mmCIF file of C-alpha atoms and ligand atoms in Angstrom:
data_model
loop_
_atom_site.group_PDB
_atom_site.id
_atom_site.type_symbol
_atom_site.label_atom_id
_atom_site.label_comp_id
_atom_site.label_asym_id
_atom_site.label_seq_id
_atom_site.Cartn_x
_atom_site.Cartn_y
_atom_site.Cartn_z
ATOM 1 C CA MET L 22 -18.528 132.475 114.604
ATOM 2 C CA ASP L 23 -22.134 132.767 114.384
ATOM 3 C CA ALA L 24 -24.692 129.745 112.422
ATOM 4 C CA ALA L 25 -24.791 131.801 109.116
ATOM 5 C CA ALA L 26 -20.874 131.993 108.500
ATOM 6 C CA GLN L 27 -20.248 128.031 109.313
ATOM 7 C CA ARG L 28 -23.108 127.374 106.665
ATOM 8 C CA ALA L 29 -21.005 129.431 104.300
ATOM 9 C CA GLY L 30 -18.254 126.673 105.248
ATOM 10 C CA GLY L 31 -16.093 129.026 107.448
ATOM 11 C CA ALA L 32 -15.687 131.844 104.561
ATOM 12 C CA ALA L 33 -15.468 135.523 105.854
ATOM 13 C CA ILE L 34 -16.068 136.735 102.293
ATOM 14 C CA ARG L 35 -17.556 134.916 99.220
ATOM 15 C CA VAL L 36 -17.613 136.812 95.772
ATOM 16 C CA GLU L 37 -19.163 135.175 92.760
ATOM 17 C CA ASP L 38 -19.209 136.664 88.938
ATOM 18 C CA LEU L 39 -19.180 140.194 91.007
ATOM 19 C CA VAL L 40 -20.102 142.837 88.296
ATOM 20 C CA LYS L 41 -19.914 146.499 88.914
ATOM 21 C CA ARG L 42 -20.871 149.174 86.155
ATOM 22 C CA PHE L 43 -21.238 153.093 85.852
ATOM 23 C CA GLY L 44 -22.964 153.299 82.356
ATOM 24 C CA SER L 45 -20.674 151.501 79.785
ATOM 25 C CA PHE L 46 -17.861 151.892 82.797
ATOM 26 C CA THR L 47 -16.898 148.658 83.595
ATOM 27 C CA ALA L 48 -15.529 149.246 87.243
ATOM 28 C CA ASN L 49 -15.465 145.704 88.902
ATOM 29 C CA ASP L 50 -15.410 143.081 85.996
ATOM 30 C CA ARG L 51 -16.580 139.309 87.397
ATOM 31 C CA LEU L 52 -14.589 138.865 90.426
ATOM 32 C CA ASN L 53 -14.335 136.125 92.159
ATOM 33 C CA PHE L 54 -12.793 134.953 95.475
ATOM 34 C CA SER L 55 -13.253 134.323 99.018
ATOM 35 C CA VAL L 56 -11.632 135.092 102.348
ATOM 36 C CA ALA L 57 -10.997 132.570 105.161
ATOM 37 C CA SER L 58 -12.167 133.641 108.296
ATOM 38 C CA GLY L 59 -9.493 135.149 110.807
ATOM 39 C CA GLU L 60 -7.624 136.200 107.459
ATOM 40 C CA ILE L 61 -5.349 138.932 106.717
ATOM 41 C CA PHE L 62 -6.141 139.905 103.287
ATOM 42 C CA GLY L 63 -4.273 143.021 101.358
ATOM 43 C CA PHE L 64 -6.889 144.019 98.453
ATOM 44 C CA LEU L 65 -4.240 145.720 96.148
ATOM 45 C CA GLY L 66 -4.743 147.667 92.982
ATOM 46 C CA ALA L 67 -3.537 151.211 90.786
ATOM 47 C CA ASN L 68 -5.929 154.935 91.489
ATOM 48 C CA GLY L 69 -9.177 153.783 89.606
ATOM 49 C CA ALA L 70 -8.343 149.874 89.590
ATOM 50 C CA GLY L 71 -11.816 149.070 91.064
ATOM 51 C CA LYS L 72 -10.440 148.233 95.309
ATOM 52 C CA THR L 73 -13.283 151.109 96.758
ATOM 53 C CA THR L 74 -15.687 150.016 94.517
ATOM 54 C CA ALA L 75 -16.512 146.225 95.590
ATOM 55 C CA ILE L 76 -15.368 147.558 98.648
ATOM 56 C CA LYS L 77 -18.767 149.262 99.233
ATOM 57 C CA ILE L 78 -20.475 146.727 97.700
ATOM 58 C CA LEU L 79 -19.461 143.793 100.483
ATOM 59 C CA CYS L 80 -20.231 146.244 103.191
ATOM 60 C CA GLY L 81 -23.695 146.673 101.315
ATOM 61 C CA LEU L 82 -23.191 150.740 100.510
ATOM 62 C CA SER L 83 -23.466 149.857 97.013
ATOM 63 C CA ALA L 84 -25.278 147.629 95.009
ATOM 64 C CA PRO L 85 -23.689 144.985 91.997
ATOM 65 C CA THR L 86 -24.870 145.307 88.989
ATOM 66 C CA SER L 87 -24.509 141.027 89.095
ATOM 67 C CA GLY L 88 -23.260 138.312 90.663
ATOM 68 C CA ARG L 89 -23.459 137.372 94.614
ATOM 69 C CA VAL L 90 -21.449 138.705 97.599
ATOM 70 C CA GLU L 91 -21.788 136.648 100.700
ATOM 71 C CA VAL L 92 -20.612 138.815 103.882
ATOM 72 C CA ALA L 93 -20.324 136.736 107.250
ATOM 73 C CA GLY L 94 -22.205 134.062 106.273
ATOM 74 C CA TYR L 95 -25.065 137.109 104.894
ATOM 75 C CA ASP L 96 -25.949 137.072 101.514
ATOM 76 C CA VAL L 97 -25.214 141.242 101.419
ATOM 77 C CA ALA L 98 -28.006 142.044 98.841
ATOM 78 C CA ARG L 99 -30.618 139.777 101.342
ATOM 79 C CA TYR L 100 -29.140 140.583 104.613
ATOM 80 C CA PRO L 101 -27.925 144.167 105.058
ATOM 81 C CA GLU L 102 -28.875 144.890 108.390
ATOM 82 C CA GLN L 103 -27.227 140.951 109.385
ATOM 83 C CA VAL L 104 -24.299 142.271 107.534
ATOM 84 C CA LYS L 105 -23.895 145.740 108.801
ATOM 85 C CA ARG L 106 -23.799 144.282 111.985
ATOM 86 C CA ARG L 107 -21.301 141.694 111.620
ATOM 87 C CA ILE L 108 -18.426 144.592 110.707
ATOM 88 C CA GLY L 109 -16.487 147.305 110.676
ATOM 89 C CA TYR L 110 -14.945 149.791 108.502
ATOM 90 C CA MET L 111 -12.366 152.488 108.392
ATOM 91 C CA SER L 112 -11.067 154.931 105.872
ATOM 92 C CA GLN L 113 -8.559 157.457 105.326
ATOM 93 C CA HIS L 114 -11.548 159.401 104.415
ATOM 94 C CA PHE L 115 -14.038 159.403 107.618
ATOM 95 C CA SER L 116 -12.453 158.845 109.944
ATOM 96 C CA LEU L 117 -13.521 160.645 114.133
ATOM 97 C CA TYR L 118 -14.581 163.420 114.565
ATOM 98 C CA ASN L 119 -12.184 166.114 115.224
ATOM 99 C CA ASP L 120 -13.750 168.633 117.526
ATOM 100 C CA LEU L 121 -15.518 165.539 120.554
ATOM 101 C CA THR L 122 -12.854 164.538 122.478
ATOM 102 C CA VAL L 123 -10.810 161.335 122.244
ATOM 103 C CA TYR L 124 -13.837 159.563 124.903
ATOM 104 C CA GLU L 125 -16.382 161.332 123.064
ATOM 105 C CA ASN L 126 -15.638 159.691 119.480
ATOM 106 C CA ILE L 127 -15.117 156.221 121.515
ATOM 107 C CA ARG L 128 -18.957 156.706 122.942
ATOM 108 C CA LEU L 129 -20.671 157.964 119.990
ATOM 109 C CA PHE L 130 -18.869 154.929 117.965
ATOM 110 C CA GLY L 131 -20.227 152.603 120.258
ATOM 111 C CA ALA L 132 -23.958 154.174 120.353
ATOM 112 C CA ILE L 133 -23.831 153.741 116.449
ATOM 113 C CA TYR L 134 -23.013 150.069 117.149
ATOM 114 C CA GLY L 135 -25.463 149.667 119.409
ATOM 115 C CA LEU L 136 -23.257 149.074 122.487
ATOM 116 C CA SER L 137 -24.683 149.478 126.175
ATOM 117 C CA LEU L 138 -23.348 152.400 128.058
ATOM 118 C CA SER L 139 -21.343 149.792 130.195
ATOM 119 C CA VAL L 140 -20.138 148.074 127.633
ATOM 120 C CA ILE L 141 -18.526 151.035 125.851
ATOM 121 C CA ARG L 142 -17.015 152.273 129.511
ATOM 122 C CA GLU L 143 -14.856 149.145 130.082
ATOM 123 C CA ARG L 144 -14.049 148.519 126.123
ATOM 124 C CA SER L 145 -13.045 152.475 126.217
ATOM 125 C CA ASP L 146 -11.073 151.691 129.440
ATOM 126 C CA GLN L 147 -9.175 148.500 127.774
ATOM 127 C CA LEU L 148 -8.719 150.192 124.239
ATOM 128 C CA LEU L 149 -6.728 153.369 126.322
ATOM 129 C CA ARG L 150 -4.813 151.323 127.778
ATOM 130 C CA ARG L 151 -3.890 149.228 125.488
ATOM 131 C CA LEU L 152 -2.894 151.999 123.203
ATOM 132 C CA ASP L 153 -1.000 154.169 125.907
ATOM 133 C CA LEU L 154 -4.098 157.047 125.565
ATOM 134 C CA LYS L 155 -5.612 157.096 128.390
ATOM 135 C CA GLU L 156 -4.023 160.332 129.286
ATOM 136 C CA GLN L 157 -5.637 161.626 125.966
ATOM 137 C CA ARG L 158 -9.156 160.255 127.214
ATOM 138 C CA ASN L 159 -10.145 164.142 127.302
ATOM 139 C CA ARG L 160 -8.146 165.622 124.491
ATOM 140 C CA LEU L 161 -10.882 166.888 121.516
ATOM 141 C CA LEU L 162 -9.558 164.756 118.809
ATOM 142 C CA GLY L 163 -8.106 167.590 116.382
ATOM 143 C CA THR L 164 -5.201 167.852 118.985
ATOM 144 C CA LEU L 165 -3.691 164.341 118.287
ATOM 145 C CA SER L 166 -1.266 163.006 115.520
ATOM 146 C CA LEU L 167 -3.037 161.861 112.405
ATOM 147 C CA GLY L 168 -0.902 158.264 113.534
ATOM 148 C CA TRP L 169 -3.097 158.610 117.242
ATOM 149 C CA LYS L 170 -6.191 158.973 115.080
ATOM 150 C CA GLN L 171 -6.111 156.480 112.976
ATOM 151 C CA LYS L 172 -4.684 153.912 115.731
ATOM 152 C CA LEU L 173 -7.393 155.223 117.416
ATOM 153 C CA ALA L 174 -10.064 154.927 114.677
ATOM 154 C CA PHE L 175 -8.784 151.681 113.733
ATOM 155 C CA SER L 176 -10.075 150.609 117.655
ATOM 156 C CA VAL L 177 -13.117 152.284 117.216
ATOM 157 C CA ALA L 178 -14.076 150.357 114.238
ATOM 158 C CA ILE L 179 -13.907 146.875 116.197
ATOM 159 C CA LEU L 180 -15.333 148.485 119.751
ATOM 160 C CA HIS L 181 -18.554 145.944 118.588
ATOM 161 C CA ARG L 182 -16.058 143.054 117.783
ATOM 162 C CA PRO L 183 -17.167 142.925 114.274
ATOM 163 C CA HIS L 184 -15.853 139.397 112.223
ATOM 164 C CA ILE L 185 -14.289 141.419 109.577
ATOM 165 C CA VAL L 186 -13.015 144.899 110.025
ATOM 166 C CA PHE L 187 -12.657 147.044 105.909
ATOM 167 C CA LEU L 188 -9.846 148.921 106.089
ATOM 168 C CA ASP L 189 -9.642 151.746 102.915
ATOM 169 C CA GLU L 190 -6.083 152.736 102.889
ATOM 170 C CA PRO L 191 -5.977 152.974 106.663
ATOM 171 C CA THR L 192 -2.038 153.763 106.847
ATOM 172 C CA SER L 193 -2.015 156.540 103.827
ATOM 173 C CA GLY L 194 0.187 159.351 104.782
ATOM 174 C CA VAL L 195 0.855 158.126 108.293
ATOM 175 C CA ASP L 196 4.993 157.566 109.151
ATOM 176 C CA PRO L 197 7.178 154.555 109.132
ATOM 177 C CA ILE L 198 7.163 153.869 112.629
ATOM 178 C CA THR L 199 3.052 154.248 112.801
ATOM 179 C CA ARG L 200 2.566 152.457 110.258
ATOM 180 C CA ARG L 201 4.629 149.415 111.988
ATOM 181 C CA GLN L 202 2.093 150.282 115.392
ATOM 182 C CA PHE L 203 -0.437 150.207 112.952
ATOM 183 C CA TRP L 204 0.119 146.322 111.583
ATOM 184 C CA GLU L 205 0.557 145.351 115.200
ATOM 185 C CA GLN L 206 -3.278 146.613 116.174
ATOM 186 C CA ILE L 207 -4.054 144.801 113.070
ATOM 187 C CA TYR L 208 -2.249 141.196 114.073
ATOM 188 C CA GLN L 209 -4.162 141.539 117.300
ATOM 189 C CA ALA L 210 -7.140 141.539 115.705
ATOM 190 C CA ALA L 211 -6.882 139.033 113.724
ATOM 191 C CA ASN L 212 -5.361 137.010 116.947
ATOM 192 C CA GLU L 213 -8.418 137.732 118.406
ATOM 193 C CA GLY L 214 -10.604 135.906 115.316
ATOM 194 C CA ILE L 215 -11.355 139.153 113.108
ATOM 195 C CA THR L 216 -11.121 139.004 109.765
ATOM 196 C CA VAL L 217 -8.780 141.663 107.926
ATOM 197 C CA PHE L 218 -9.836 143.068 104.804
ATOM 198 C CA VAL L 219 -7.265 146.206 103.937
ATOM 199 C CA THR L 220 -6.385 147.865 100.996
ATOM 200 C CA THR L 221 -3.169 149.802 100.731
ATOM 201 C CA HIS L 222 -0.462 151.540 98.211
ATOM 202 C CA TYR L 223 2.363 150.458 100.512
ATOM 203 C CA LEU L 224 3.452 147.471 98.705
ATOM 204 C CA ASP L 225 6.074 146.782 102.320
ATOM 205 C CA GLU L 226 2.068 146.342 103.403
ATOM 206 C CA ALA L 227 1.428 144.233 101.504
ATOM 207 C CA GLU L 228 4.263 141.573 102.512
ATOM 208 C CA TYR L 229 2.189 141.301 106.430
ATOM 209 C CA CYS L 230 -0.913 139.936 105.274
ATOM 210 C CA GLN L 231 -1.589 135.890 104.779
ATOM 211 C CA ARG L 232 -2.678 136.471 101.252
ATOM 212 C CA VAL L 233 -3.483 139.307 98.603
ATOM 213 C CA SER L 234 -5.055 140.399 95.413
ATOM 214 C CA ILE L 235 -4.004 142.596 92.404
ATOM 215 C CA MET L 236 -6.925 144.335 90.804
ATOM 216 C CA VAL L 237 -5.641 145.484 87.395
ATOM 217 C CA GLU L 238 -8.314 147.696 85.634
ATOM 218 C CA GLY L 239 -12.039 145.989 87.140
ATOM 219 C CA ARG L 240 -9.997 142.847 87.021
ATOM 220 C CA ILE L 241 -7.906 140.491 89.622
ATOM 221 C CA ALA L 242 -4.966 139.773 87.872
ATOM 222 C CA ALA L 243 -3.517 137.987 90.449
ATOM 223 C CA LEU L 244 -4.210 136.531 94.322
ATOM 224 C CA ASP L 245 -1.772 134.455 96.359
ATOM 225 C CA THR L 246 0.133 134.430 99.705
ATOM 226 C CA PRO L 247 3.320 137.028 99.095
ATOM 227 C CA LYS L 248 6.012 134.415 98.704
ATOM 228 C CA ALA L 249 3.675 132.142 95.827
ATOM 229 C CA LEU L 250 3.418 135.516 94.200
ATOM 230 C CA LYS L 251 7.408 137.057 93.738
ATOM 231 C CA GLU L 252 7.852 132.837 92.823
ATOM 232 C CA GLN L 253 5.174 133.592 89.861
ATOM 233 C CA GLY L 254 6.692 136.559 89.127
ATOM 234 C CA ARG L 255 9.905 135.813 89.734
ATOM 235 C CA SER L 256 9.983 138.965 91.483
ATOM 236 C CA GLU L 257 12.709 140.250 94.353
ATOM 237 C CA SER L 258 9.811 142.388 95.877
ATOM 238 C CA MET L 259 5.654 142.661 96.077
ATOM 239 C CA ASN L 260 6.893 145.860 94.769
ATOM 240 C CA GLU L 261 8.180 144.390 91.897
ATOM 241 C CA VAL L 262 5.591 142.049 91.272
ATOM 242 C CA PHE L 263 3.036 145.291 91.844
ATOM 243 C CA LEU L 264 4.941 147.112 89.184
ATOM 244 C CA LYS L 265 4.995 144.052 86.514
ATOM 245 C CA LEU L 266 1.409 143.258 86.615
ATOM 246 C CA THR L 267 0.199 147.252 86.351
ATOM 247 C CA ARG L 268 2.698 148.512 83.682
ATOM 248 C CA PRO L 269 3.420 145.070 81.852
ATOM 249 C CA ASN L 270 5.245 146.849 79.146
HETATM 250 P P1 LIG T 310 -8.001 154.524 94.597
HETATM 251 O O1 LIG T 310 -6.854 153.529 95.409
HETATM 252 O O2 LIG T 310 -7.736 155.963 94.198
HETATM 253 O O3 LIG T 310 -9.240 154.444 95.660
HETATM 254 P P2 LIG T 310 -9.969 152.487 93.922
HETATM 255 O O4 LIG T 310 -8.654 150.865 93.118
HETATM 256 O O5 LIG T 310 -10.195 152.176 94.530
HETATM 257 O O6 LIG T 310 -8.747 154.149 93.588
HETATM 258 P P3 LIG T 310 -12.597 152.556 92.518
HETATM 259 O O7 LIG T 310 -12.616 154.645 93.759
HETATM 260 O O8 LIG T 310 -13.207 152.160 93.066
HETATM 261 O O9 LIG T 310 -11.123 152.903 92.588
HETATM 262 O O10 LIG T 310 -13.442 153.408 90.908
HETATM 263 C C1 LIG T 310 -12.925 152.336 89.894
HETATM 264 C C2 LIG T 310 -13.169 153.059 88.663
HETATM 265 O O11 LIG T 310 -14.745 153.994 88.874
HETATM 266 C C3 LIG T 310 -12.918 155.077 88.879
HETATM 267 O O12 LIG T 310 -12.559 154.552 87.162
HETATM 268 C C4 LIG T 310 -13.760 155.475 88.808
HETATM 269 O O13 LIG T 310 -13.948 156.961 88.613
HETATM 270 C C5 LIG T 310 -15.282 154.555 88.590
HETATM 271 N N1 LIG T 310 -16.161 155.189 90.047
HETATM 272 C C6 LIG T 310 -16.127 155.090 91.482
HETATM 273 N N2 LIG T 310 -17.529 154.986 91.390
HETATM 274 C C7 LIG T 310 -18.463 155.630 90.126
HETATM 275 C C8 LIG T 310 -19.414 156.698 90.578
HETATM 276 N N3 LIG T 310 -20.104 156.576 91.246
HETATM 277 N N4 LIG T 310 -19.741 156.868 89.125
HETATM 278 C C9 LIG T 310 -18.822 156.379 87.477
HETATM 279 N N5 LIG T 310 -17.944 156.213 87.932
HETATM 280 C C10 LIG T 310 -17.575 155.908 89.188
#
């Protein structure tokens, strides 16, 4: 953790009264939460609840209508470049390039993140060994399965060893075994000190998070550990918690 994050009292993310409006529509309605350094934080909500809108603001890709957002100890509105250097981002939509090889993708994103060629080579070897993908180094990415692509995309999103990685529906459309392996990667990253901010529609994955927030129509309707949320909602599973909050009737 650097000095700015220490000044923020160890919080990786701090959101105060965040509001985002599109015309008269309020997509994020006074969000308040913080995420501790090294935490795995699940950001859940039905389609259109406002998750991606909030993530874009946290990453400095979109400006809030009002409120204050601090990421890695920096005010995102004032220091977007400092923030961008300290975060990784992966979404289901934008991943790697199918017409480049596995290694070319790693080299491209390593260069975008400002890593030297020697560091890229070293981390690439490490990454390919960890993923058991060494043999596929020179294969076109487009020939790999979606599961492999997503596992590689995650590794690439943390290639520059960011403080925080934002994962927007990273396991969408991926089979259960690959999802499990993907979560092992997430745990490994968290063990290495990376804060993980993840959205998912798979409620079993919410159980793997240390804390979970559930958004309903732009507001945070609940935020706690999965265990506490189940107790509060007298629910057997996160699925039940989610359904009770998002479909109260
Ligand atoms: P999903 O799970 O489907 O990805 P989400 O929780 O990420 O949903 P957002 O993409 O944040 O939801 O969208 C929240 C609401 O804000 C939606 O009703 C969406 O139509 C609206 N919205 C998002 N971006 C814009 C925009 N640029 N202009 C107008 N409305 C927008």
